PDB file of C-alpha atoms in Angstrom:
ATOM      1  CA  GLY A   1       3.637 -21.641  -2.317  1.00 54.00           C
ATOM      2  CA  ALA A   2       5.667 -21.629  -5.366  1.00 78.00           C
ATOM      3  CA  GLY A   3       7.211 -18.311  -6.106  1.00 89.00           C
ATOM      4  CA  VAL A   4       9.247 -16.950  -9.011  1.00 92.00           C
ATOM      5  CA  SER A   5      12.310 -19.197  -9.661  1.00 94.00           C
ATOM      6  CA  GLN A   6      15.414 -18.600 -11.623  1.00 95.00           C
ATOM      7  CA  SER A   7      18.443 -20.580 -12.634  1.00 96.00           C
ATOM      8  CA  PRO A   8      21.107 -20.670 -12.249  1.00 96.00           C
ATOM      9  CA  SER A   9      21.733 -18.676  -9.073  1.00 94.00           C
ATOM     10  CA  ASN A  10      25.345 -17.958  -9.971  1.00 96.00           C
ATOM     11  CA  LYS A  11      26.935 -18.020 -13.344  1.00 97.00           C
ATOM     12  CA  VAL A  12      30.672 -17.388 -14.091  1.00 97.00           C
ATOM     13  CA  THR A  13      31.570 -17.005 -17.754  1.00 97.00           C
ATOM     14  CA  GLU A  14      34.356 -16.062 -19.854  1.00 97.00           C
ATOM     15  CA  LYS A  15      34.322 -12.784 -21.697  1.00 97.00           C
ATOM     16  CA  GLY A  16      32.880 -13.509 -25.275  1.00 97.00           C
ATOM     17  CA  LYS A  17      30.782 -16.526 -24.363  1.00 97.00           C
ATOM     18  CA  ASP A  18      26.920 -16.739 -24.566  1.00 98.00           C
ATOM     19  CA  VAL A  19      24.806 -17.182 -21.477  1.00 98.00           C
ATOM     20  CA  GLU A  20      21.361 -18.097 -20.992  1.00 98.00           C
ATOM     21  CA  LEU A  21      19.252 -17.285 -17.950  1.00 98.00           C
ATOM     22  CA  ARG A  22      16.016 -19.001 -17.209  1.00 97.00           C
ATOM     23  CA  CYS A  23      12.785 -17.626 -15.094  1.00 97.00           C
ATOM     24  CA  ASP A  24      10.055 -19.571 -14.177  1.00 96.00           C
ATOM     25  CA  PRO A  25       7.202 -17.164 -13.345  1.00 94.00           C
ATOM     26  CA  ILE A  26       4.469 -17.815 -10.645  1.00 92.00           C
ATOM     27  CA  SER A  27       1.742 -19.770 -12.257  1.00 90.00           C
ATOM     28  CA  GLY A  28      -1.184 -17.851 -13.634  1.00 87.00           C
ATOM     29  CA  HIS A  29       0.874 -14.794 -13.808  1.00 88.00           C
ATOM     30  CA  THR A  30       0.741 -13.347 -17.258  1.00 86.00           C
ATOM     31  CA  ALA A  31       3.067 -10.654 -17.088  1.00 87.00           C
ATOM     32  CA  LEU A  32       6.836 -11.238 -16.827  1.00 91.00           C
ATOM     33  CA  TYR A  33       9.611  -8.757 -16.389  1.00 91.00           C
ATOM     34  CA  TRP A  34      13.459  -8.904 -16.498  1.00 94.00           C
ATOM     35  CA  TYR A  35      15.549  -6.236 -14.469  1.00 92.00           C
ATOM     36  CA  ARG A  36      19.347  -5.937 -13.778  1.00 93.00           C
ATOM     37  CA  GLN A  37      20.923  -4.920 -10.783  1.00 87.00           C
ATOM     38  CA  SER A  38      24.564  -3.779 -11.133  1.00 84.00           C
ATOM     39  CA  LEU A  39      26.766  -3.239  -7.908  1.00 75.00           C
ATOM     40  CA  GLY A  40      26.107   0.476  -6.686  1.00 67.00           C
ATOM     41  CA  GLN A  41      23.278   0.725  -9.110  1.00 70.00           C
ATOM     42  CA  GLY A  42      19.494   0.830  -8.877  1.00 72.00           C
ATOM     43  CA  LEU A  43      17.280  -1.605 -10.695  1.00 81.00           C
ATOM     44  CA  GLU A  44      17.434  -1.290 -14.442  1.00 85.00           C
ATOM     45  CA  PHE A  45      14.577  -2.378 -16.455  1.00 84.00           C
ATOM     46  CA  LEU A  46      15.441  -4.661 -19.434  1.00 91.00           C
ATOM     47  CA  ILE A  47      12.245  -6.211 -20.932  1.00 91.00           C
ATOM     48  CA  TYR A  48       8.570  -7.078 -20.317  1.00 88.00           C
ATOM     49  CA  PHE A  49       6.272  -9.571 -21.672  1.00 90.00           C
ATOM     50  CA  GLN A  50       2.529  -9.492 -21.405  1.00 85.00           C
ATOM     51  CA  GLY A  51       0.465 -12.510 -22.649  1.00 83.00           C
ATOM     52  CA  ASN A  52       0.593 -12.881 -26.361  1.00 82.00           C
ATOM     53  CA  SER A  53       1.390  -9.017 -26.964  1.00 84.00           C
ATOM     54  CA  ALA A  54       4.741  -7.996 -28.474  1.00 86.00           C
ATOM     55  CA  PRO A  55       7.384  -7.644 -25.619  1.00 89.00           C
ATOM     56  CA  ASP A  56       8.567  -4.134 -24.470  1.00 85.00           C
ATOM     57  CA  LYS A  57      12.158  -4.327 -25.254  1.00 89.00           C
ATOM     58  CA  SER A  58      12.927  -0.818 -24.653  1.00 84.00           C
ATOM     59  CA  GLY A  59      15.394  -1.371 -21.599  1.00 86.00           C
ATOM     60  CA  LEU A  60      17.620  -3.851 -23.355  1.00 92.00           C
ATOM     61  CA  PRO A  61      21.076  -2.205 -23.481  1.00 93.00           C
ATOM     62  CA  SER A  62      22.470  -3.641 -26.684  1.00 95.00           C
ATOM     63  CA  ASP A  63      21.538  -6.022 -29.389  1.00 96.00           C
ATOM     64  CA  ARG A  64      23.636  -8.752 -27.563  1.00 97.00           C
ATOM     65  CA  PHE A  65      20.660  -9.047 -25.207  1.00 97.00           C
ATOM     66  CA  SER A  66      17.399 -10.905 -26.244  1.00 97.00           C
ATOM     67  CA  ALA A  67      14.729 -12.614 -24.343  1.00 96.00           C
ATOM     68  CA  GLU A  68      11.905 -14.959 -25.315  1.00 95.00           C
ATOM     69  CA  ARG A  69       9.022 -16.289 -23.436  1.00 94.00           C
ATOM     70  CA  THR A  70       7.770 -19.918 -24.427  1.00 84.00           C
ATOM     71  CA  GLY A  71       4.155 -20.688 -24.021  1.00 81.00           C
ATOM     72  CA  GLY A  72       3.322 -17.656 -21.956  1.00 76.00           C
ATOM     73  CA  SER A  73       5.367 -18.997 -19.092  1.00 90.00           C
ATOM     74  CA  VAL A  74       8.929 -19.652 -18.789  1.00 95.00           C
ATOM     75  CA  SER A  75      11.438 -17.090 -20.059  1.00 97.00           C
ATOM     76  CA  THR A  76      14.899 -17.188 -21.202  1.00 97.00           C
ATOM     77  CA  LEU A  77      17.267 -14.239 -21.278  1.00 98.00           C
ATOM     78  CA  THR A  78      20.246 -14.615 -23.607  1.00 98.00           C
ATOM     79  CA  ILE A  79      23.237 -12.382 -23.444  1.00 98.00           C
ATOM     80  CA  GLN A  80      25.692 -13.009 -26.438  1.00 98.00           C
ATOM     81  CA  ARG A  81      29.512 -12.272 -26.512  1.00 98.00           C
ATOM     82  CA  THR A  82      29.230 -11.307 -22.967  1.00 98.00           C
ATOM     83  CA  GLN A  83      31.392  -8.448 -21.751  1.00 97.00           C
ATOM     84  CA  GLN A  84      32.576  -7.575 -18.109  1.00 95.00           C
ATOM     85  CA  GLU A  85      30.038  -4.672 -17.860  1.00 94.00           C
ATOM     86  CA  ASP A  86      27.279  -7.268 -18.162  1.00 96.00           C
ATOM     87  CA  SER A  87      28.362  -8.699 -14.581  1.00 96.00           C
ATOM     88  CA  ALA A  88      25.373  -8.091 -12.299  1.00 95.00           C
ATOM     89  CA  VAL A  89      22.329  -9.668 -10.815  1.00 93.00           C
ATOM     90  CA  TYR A  90      19.527 -10.454 -13.333  1.00 96.00           C
ATOM     91  CA  LEU A  91      16.272 -10.394 -11.608  1.00 94.00           C
ATOM     92  CA  CYS A  92      12.944 -11.695 -13.019  1.00 94.00           C
ATOM     93  CA  ALA A  93       9.497 -10.690 -11.682  1.00 91.00           C
ATOM     94  CA  SER A  94       5.938 -11.810 -12.598  1.00 89.00           C
ATOM     95  CA  SER A  95       2.571 -10.192 -12.117  1.00 85.00           C
ATOM     96  CA  LEU A  96      -1.074 -10.969 -12.717  1.00 81.00           C
ATOM     97  CA  ASP A  97      -2.975  -9.963 -15.637  1.00 63.00           C
ATOM     98  CA  PRO A  98      -2.418  -6.306 -15.988  1.00 60.00           C
ATOM     99  CA  THR A  99      -6.227  -5.710 -16.272  1.00 57.00           C
ATOM    100  CA  GLY A 100      -7.006  -7.180 -12.729  1.00 54.00           C
ATOM    101  CA  SER A 101      -6.874  -5.436  -9.245  1.00 51.00           C
ATOM    102  CA  LYS A 102      -3.399  -7.013  -8.366  1.00 54.00           C
ATOM    103  CA  ARG A 103      -1.877  -6.096 -11.607  1.00 55.00           C
ATOM    104  CA  TYR A 104       0.684  -3.750  -9.901  1.00 59.00           C
ATOM    105  CA  GLU A 105       2.207  -6.096  -7.651  1.00 73.00           C
ATOM    106  CA  GLN A 106       5.300  -7.640  -9.137  1.00 80.00           C
ATOM    107  CA  TYR A 107       6.836 -10.669  -7.415  1.00 86.00           C
ATOM    108  CA  PHE A 108      10.461 -11.299  -7.838  1.00 87.00           C
ATOM    109  CA  GLY A 109      12.762 -14.292  -7.954  1.00 91.00           C
ATOM    110  CA  PRO A 110      15.898 -14.557  -6.146  1.00 89.00           C
ATOM    111  CA  GLY A 111      18.074 -13.562  -9.161  1.00 92.00           C
ATOM    112  CA  THR A 112      21.002 -14.909 -11.191  1.00 96.00           C
ATOM    113  CA  ARG A 113      24.460 -13.481 -10.241  1.00 94.00           C
ATOM    114  CA  LEU A 114      26.411 -13.331 -13.553  1.00 97.00           C
ATOM    115  CA  THR A 115      30.083 -12.829 -13.341  1.00 97.00           C
ATOM    116  CA  VAL A 116      31.971 -12.229 -16.608  1.00 97.00           C
ATOM    117  CA  THR A 117      35.752 -12.651 -16.159  1.00 96.00           C
TER     118      THR A 117
ATOM    119  CA  GLY B   1      13.089  12.767 -17.049  1.00 54.00           C
ATOM    120  CA  GLU B   2      12.306   9.620 -14.964  1.00 62.00           C
ATOM    121  CA  ASP B   3      14.073   9.720 -11.671  1.00 80.00           C
ATOM    122  CA  VAL B   4      13.554   8.113  -8.028  1.00 88.00           C
ATOM    123  CA  GLU B   5      15.957   9.399  -5.427  1.00 90.00           C
ATOM    124  CA  GLN B   6      16.630   8.028  -1.884  1.00 92.00           C
ATOM    125  CA  SER B   7      19.355   8.513   0.692  1.00 89.00           C
ATOM    126  CA  LEU B   8      21.766   5.787   0.485  1.00 87.00           C
ATOM    127  CA  PHE B   9      22.274   4.911   4.205  1.00 92.00           C
ATOM    128  CA  LEU B  10      20.171   4.876   7.302  1.00 95.00           C
ATOM    129  CA  SER B  11      21.314   3.714  10.725  1.00 96.00           C
ATOM    130  CA  VAL B  12      19.016   3.421  13.776  1.00 96.00           C
ATOM    131  CA  ARG B  13      18.925   1.821  17.247  1.00 96.00           C
ATOM    132  CA  GLU B  14      16.799  -1.232  17.731  1.00 96.00           C
ATOM    133  CA  GLY B  15      13.259  -0.274  19.149  1.00 97.00           C
ATOM    134  CA  ASP B  16      13.484   3.128  17.528  1.00 97.00           C
ATOM    135  CA  SER B  17      11.422   4.041  14.457  1.00 97.00           C
ATOM    136  CA  SER B  18      12.893   4.227  11.210  1.00 97.00           C
ATOM    137  CA  VAL B  19      11.880   6.689   8.349  1.00 97.00           C
ATOM    138  CA  ILE B  20      13.221   6.184   4.813  1.00 97.00           C
ATOM    139  CA  ASN B  21      12.514   8.935   2.452  1.00 96.00           C
ATOM    140  CA  CYS B  22      12.000   8.896  -1.402  1.00 95.00           C
ATOM    141  CA  THR B  23      11.509  11.447  -4.042  1.00 94.00           C
ATOM    142  CA  TYR B  24      10.352  10.919  -7.403  1.00 89.00           C
ATOM    143  CA  THR B  25       9.791  13.257 -10.476  1.00 84.00           C
ATOM    144  CA  ASP B  26       6.915  12.033 -12.634  1.00 78.00           C
ATOM    145  CA  SER B  27       3.398  13.233 -11.374  1.00 73.00           C
ATOM    146  CA  SER B  28       1.634  10.906 -13.574  1.00 75.00           C
ATOM    147  CA  SER B  29       2.849   7.869 -11.524  1.00 73.00           C
ATOM    148  CA  THR B  30       0.024   5.613 -10.456  1.00 76.00           C
ATOM    149  CA  TYR B  31       1.397   3.407  -7.894  1.00 84.00           C
ATOM    150  CA  LEU B  32       4.442   3.713  -5.698  1.00 89.00           C
ATOM    151  CA  TYR B  33       6.210   0.702  -4.064  1.00 90.00           C
ATOM    152  CA  TRP B  34       8.516  -0.108  -1.290  1.00 93.00           C
ATOM    153  CA  TYR B  35      10.692  -3.266  -1.666  1.00 91.00           C
ATOM    154  CA  LYS B  36      13.054  -5.060   0.739  1.00 91.00           C
ATOM    155  CA  GLN B  37      16.109  -6.763  -0.110  1.00 87.00           C
ATOM    156  CA  GLU B  38      17.925  -8.835   2.498  1.00 84.00           C
ATOM    157  CA  PRO B  39      21.427  -9.786   1.995  1.00 76.00           C
ATOM    158  CA  GLY B  40      21.777 -12.704  -0.528  1.00 68.00           C
ATOM    159  CA  ALA B  41      18.095 -12.610  -1.000  1.00 71.00           C
ATOM    160  CA  GLY B  42      15.709 -11.498  -3.861  1.00 73.00           C
ATOM    161  CA  LEU B  43      13.285  -8.480  -3.617  1.00 81.00           C
ATOM    162  CA  GLN B  44      10.270  -8.821  -1.410  1.00 84.00           C
ATOM    163  CA  LEU B  45       7.282  -6.424  -1.981  1.00 83.00           C
ATOM    164  CA  LEU B  46       6.645  -4.729   1.387  1.00 89.00           C
ATOM    165  CA  THR B  47       3.826  -2.393   0.487  1.00 89.00           C
ATOM    166  CA  TYR B  48       2.557  -0.075  -2.083  1.00 87.00           C
ATOM    167  CA  ILE B  49       0.173   2.960  -2.229  1.00 89.00           C
ATOM    168  CA  PHE B  50      -2.079   4.306  -4.791  1.00 86.00           C
ATOM    169  CA  SER B  51      -1.249   7.920  -5.894  1.00 83.00           C
ATOM    170  CA  ASN B  52      -4.830   9.175  -4.787  1.00 84.00           C
ATOM    171  CA  MET B  53      -4.050   8.035  -1.099  1.00 87.00           C
ATOM    172  CA  ASP B  54      -1.908   9.903   1.297  1.00 91.00           C
ATOM    173  CA  MET B  55      -1.378   7.258   3.975  1.00 95.00           C
ATOM    174  CA  LYS B  56      -1.366   3.478   4.094  1.00 93.00           C
ATOM    175  CA  GLN B  57      -0.727   1.608   7.456  1.00 94.00           C
ATOM    176  CA  ASP B  58       0.280  -2.153   7.540  1.00 90.00           C
ATOM    177  CA  GLN B  59       1.300  -3.360  11.021  1.00 94.00           C
ATOM    178  CA  ARG B  60       4.737  -1.769  11.896  1.00 96.00           C
ATOM    179  CA  LEU B  61       4.757  -0.109   8.401  1.00 96.00           C
ATOM    180  CA  THR B  62       3.208   3.461   7.669  1.00 96.00           C
ATOM    181  CA  VAL B  63       3.551   4.755   4.084  1.00 96.00           C
ATOM    182  CA  LEU B  64       3.040   8.578   3.643  1.00 96.00           C
ATOM    183  CA  LEU B  65       2.606  10.036   0.303  1.00 94.00           C
ATOM    184  CA  ASN B  66       2.794  13.824  -0.496  1.00 93.00           C
ATOM    185  CA  LYS B  67       1.795  14.008  -4.083  1.00 89.00           C
ATOM    186  CA  LYS B  68       2.405  17.861  -4.232  1.00 90.00           C
ATOM    187  CA  ASP B  69       5.957  17.432  -3.261  1.00 91.00           C
ATOM    188  CA  LYS B  70       6.369  14.063  -4.895  1.00 91.00           C
ATOM    189  CA  HIS B  71       7.707  12.830  -1.742  1.00 94.00           C
ATOM    190  CA  LEU B  72       7.163   9.195  -0.410  1.00 95.00           C
ATOM    191  CA  SER B  73       8.443   7.821   2.852  1.00 96.00           C
ATOM    192  CA  LEU B  74       8.231   4.468   4.834  1.00 97.00           C
ATOM    193  CA  ARG B  75       8.251   4.437   8.529  1.00 97.00           C
ATOM    194  CA  ILE B  76       9.100   1.322  10.340  1.00 97.00           C
ATOM    195  CA  ALA B  77       7.991   1.268  13.984  1.00 97.00           C
ATOM    196  CA  ASP B  78       9.805  -0.508  16.796  1.00 97.00           C
ATOM    197  CA  THR B  79      12.820  -1.358  14.265  1.00 97.00           C
ATOM    198  CA  GLN B  80      14.153  -4.743  14.862  1.00 96.00           C
ATOM    199  CA  THR B  81      17.583  -6.136  13.794  1.00 94.00           C
ATOM    200  CA  GLY B  82      15.785  -8.394  11.370  1.00 93.00           C
ATOM    201  CA  ASP B  83      14.625  -5.141   9.595  1.00 95.00           C
ATOM    202  CA  SER B  84      18.148  -4.684   8.461  1.00 94.00           C
ATOM    203  CA  ALA B  85      18.060  -4.619   4.663  1.00 94.00           C
ATOM    204  CA  ILE B  86      18.222  -2.452   1.556  1.00 92.00           C
ATOM    205  CA  TYR B  87      14.775  -0.604   1.090  1.00 95.00           C
ATOM    206  CA  PHE B  88      13.821   0.186  -2.477  1.00 93.00           C
ATOM    207  CA  CYS B  89      11.386   2.912  -3.537  1.00 93.00           C
ATOM    208  CA  ALA B  90       9.834   2.458  -7.118  1.00 90.00           C
ATOM    209  CA  GLU B  91       7.285   4.302  -9.137  1.00 86.00           C
ATOM    210  CA  ARG B  92       5.127   2.904 -11.663  1.00 81.00           C
ATOM    211  CA  MET B  93       5.095   4.841 -15.022  1.00 71.00           C
ATOM    212  CA  ASN B  94       2.696   2.921 -16.820  1.00 63.00           C
ATOM    213  CA  ASN B  95       1.506  -0.591 -16.540  1.00 54.00           C
ATOM    214  CA  ARG B  96       4.662  -2.098 -17.892  1.00 61.00           C
ATOM    215  CA  LYS B  97       7.498  -0.870 -15.863  1.00 68.00           C
ATOM    216  CA  LEU B  98       8.662   0.642 -12.614  1.00 75.00           C
ATOM    217  CA  ILE B  99      11.429   3.090 -12.109  1.00 81.00           C
ATOM    218  CA  TRP B 100      13.566   2.404  -9.051  1.00 85.00           C
ATOM    219  CA  GLY B 101      15.816   4.222  -6.637  1.00 88.00           C
ATOM    220  CA  LEU B 102      19.235   2.975  -5.791  1.00 86.00           C
ATOM    221  CA  GLY B 103      18.004   1.739  -2.462  1.00 91.00           C
ATOM    222  CA  THR B 104      18.362   2.745   1.213  1.00 94.00           C
ATOM    223  CA  SER B 105      20.606   0.497   3.367  1.00 93.00           C
ATOM    224  CA  LEU B 106      19.146   0.313   6.753  1.00 95.00           C
ATOM    225  CA  ALA B 107      21.427  -0.584   9.565  1.00 95.00           C
ATOM    226  CA  VAL B 108      19.923  -1.466  13.046  1.00 95.00           C
ATOM    227  CA  ASN B 109      22.089  -1.487  15.872  1.00 93.00           C
ATOM    228  CA  PRO B 110      21.443  -3.489  19.206  1.00 89.00           C
TER     229      PRO B 110
END
């Protein structure tokens, strides 16, 4: 079945450029999460979307990071003026409506490996 | 503060049992998870346990939770080379985000 998909799978960019990362959640999943996994680090929460509610942006490391979710489905994470420390694997996850019995299961995409040179 | 800790490496022989341990700090966590990440692949949910349970078994996997000590373990019976991966422990702080450990790299030797 269709899982969470992300694109691109790899992105190499020059320092100072903007990048956009895309996530397609599992159909019917209303919650969407972005995480970052840096080398030697654990998973770092970035942002969470749930339905039409205001997103939880508490994990975004700086104002260079932003995300949107259009139509309650596809999400785009944008990093402006990229820095070398932004190099990481960016993971997207989705889960069913948080009021349901499966609300605590998050399903992850394969990630986008971002390298800032 | 919020913290999840795991040992970074574990090496076992094929056929032996593996036990991966995790400690967490927040007693209000509701669910605790184990995820598996194979090389070059995304994260795969292996299993999870609700905080009012102390054990959950699923085929070769056994999860033990000691809520008093805030200790979680994952036992893999009859470990195979295909089990070689990084295993992440995570606790749910609320219904919005998980706090993750750094992952335990499991090496299975033939």
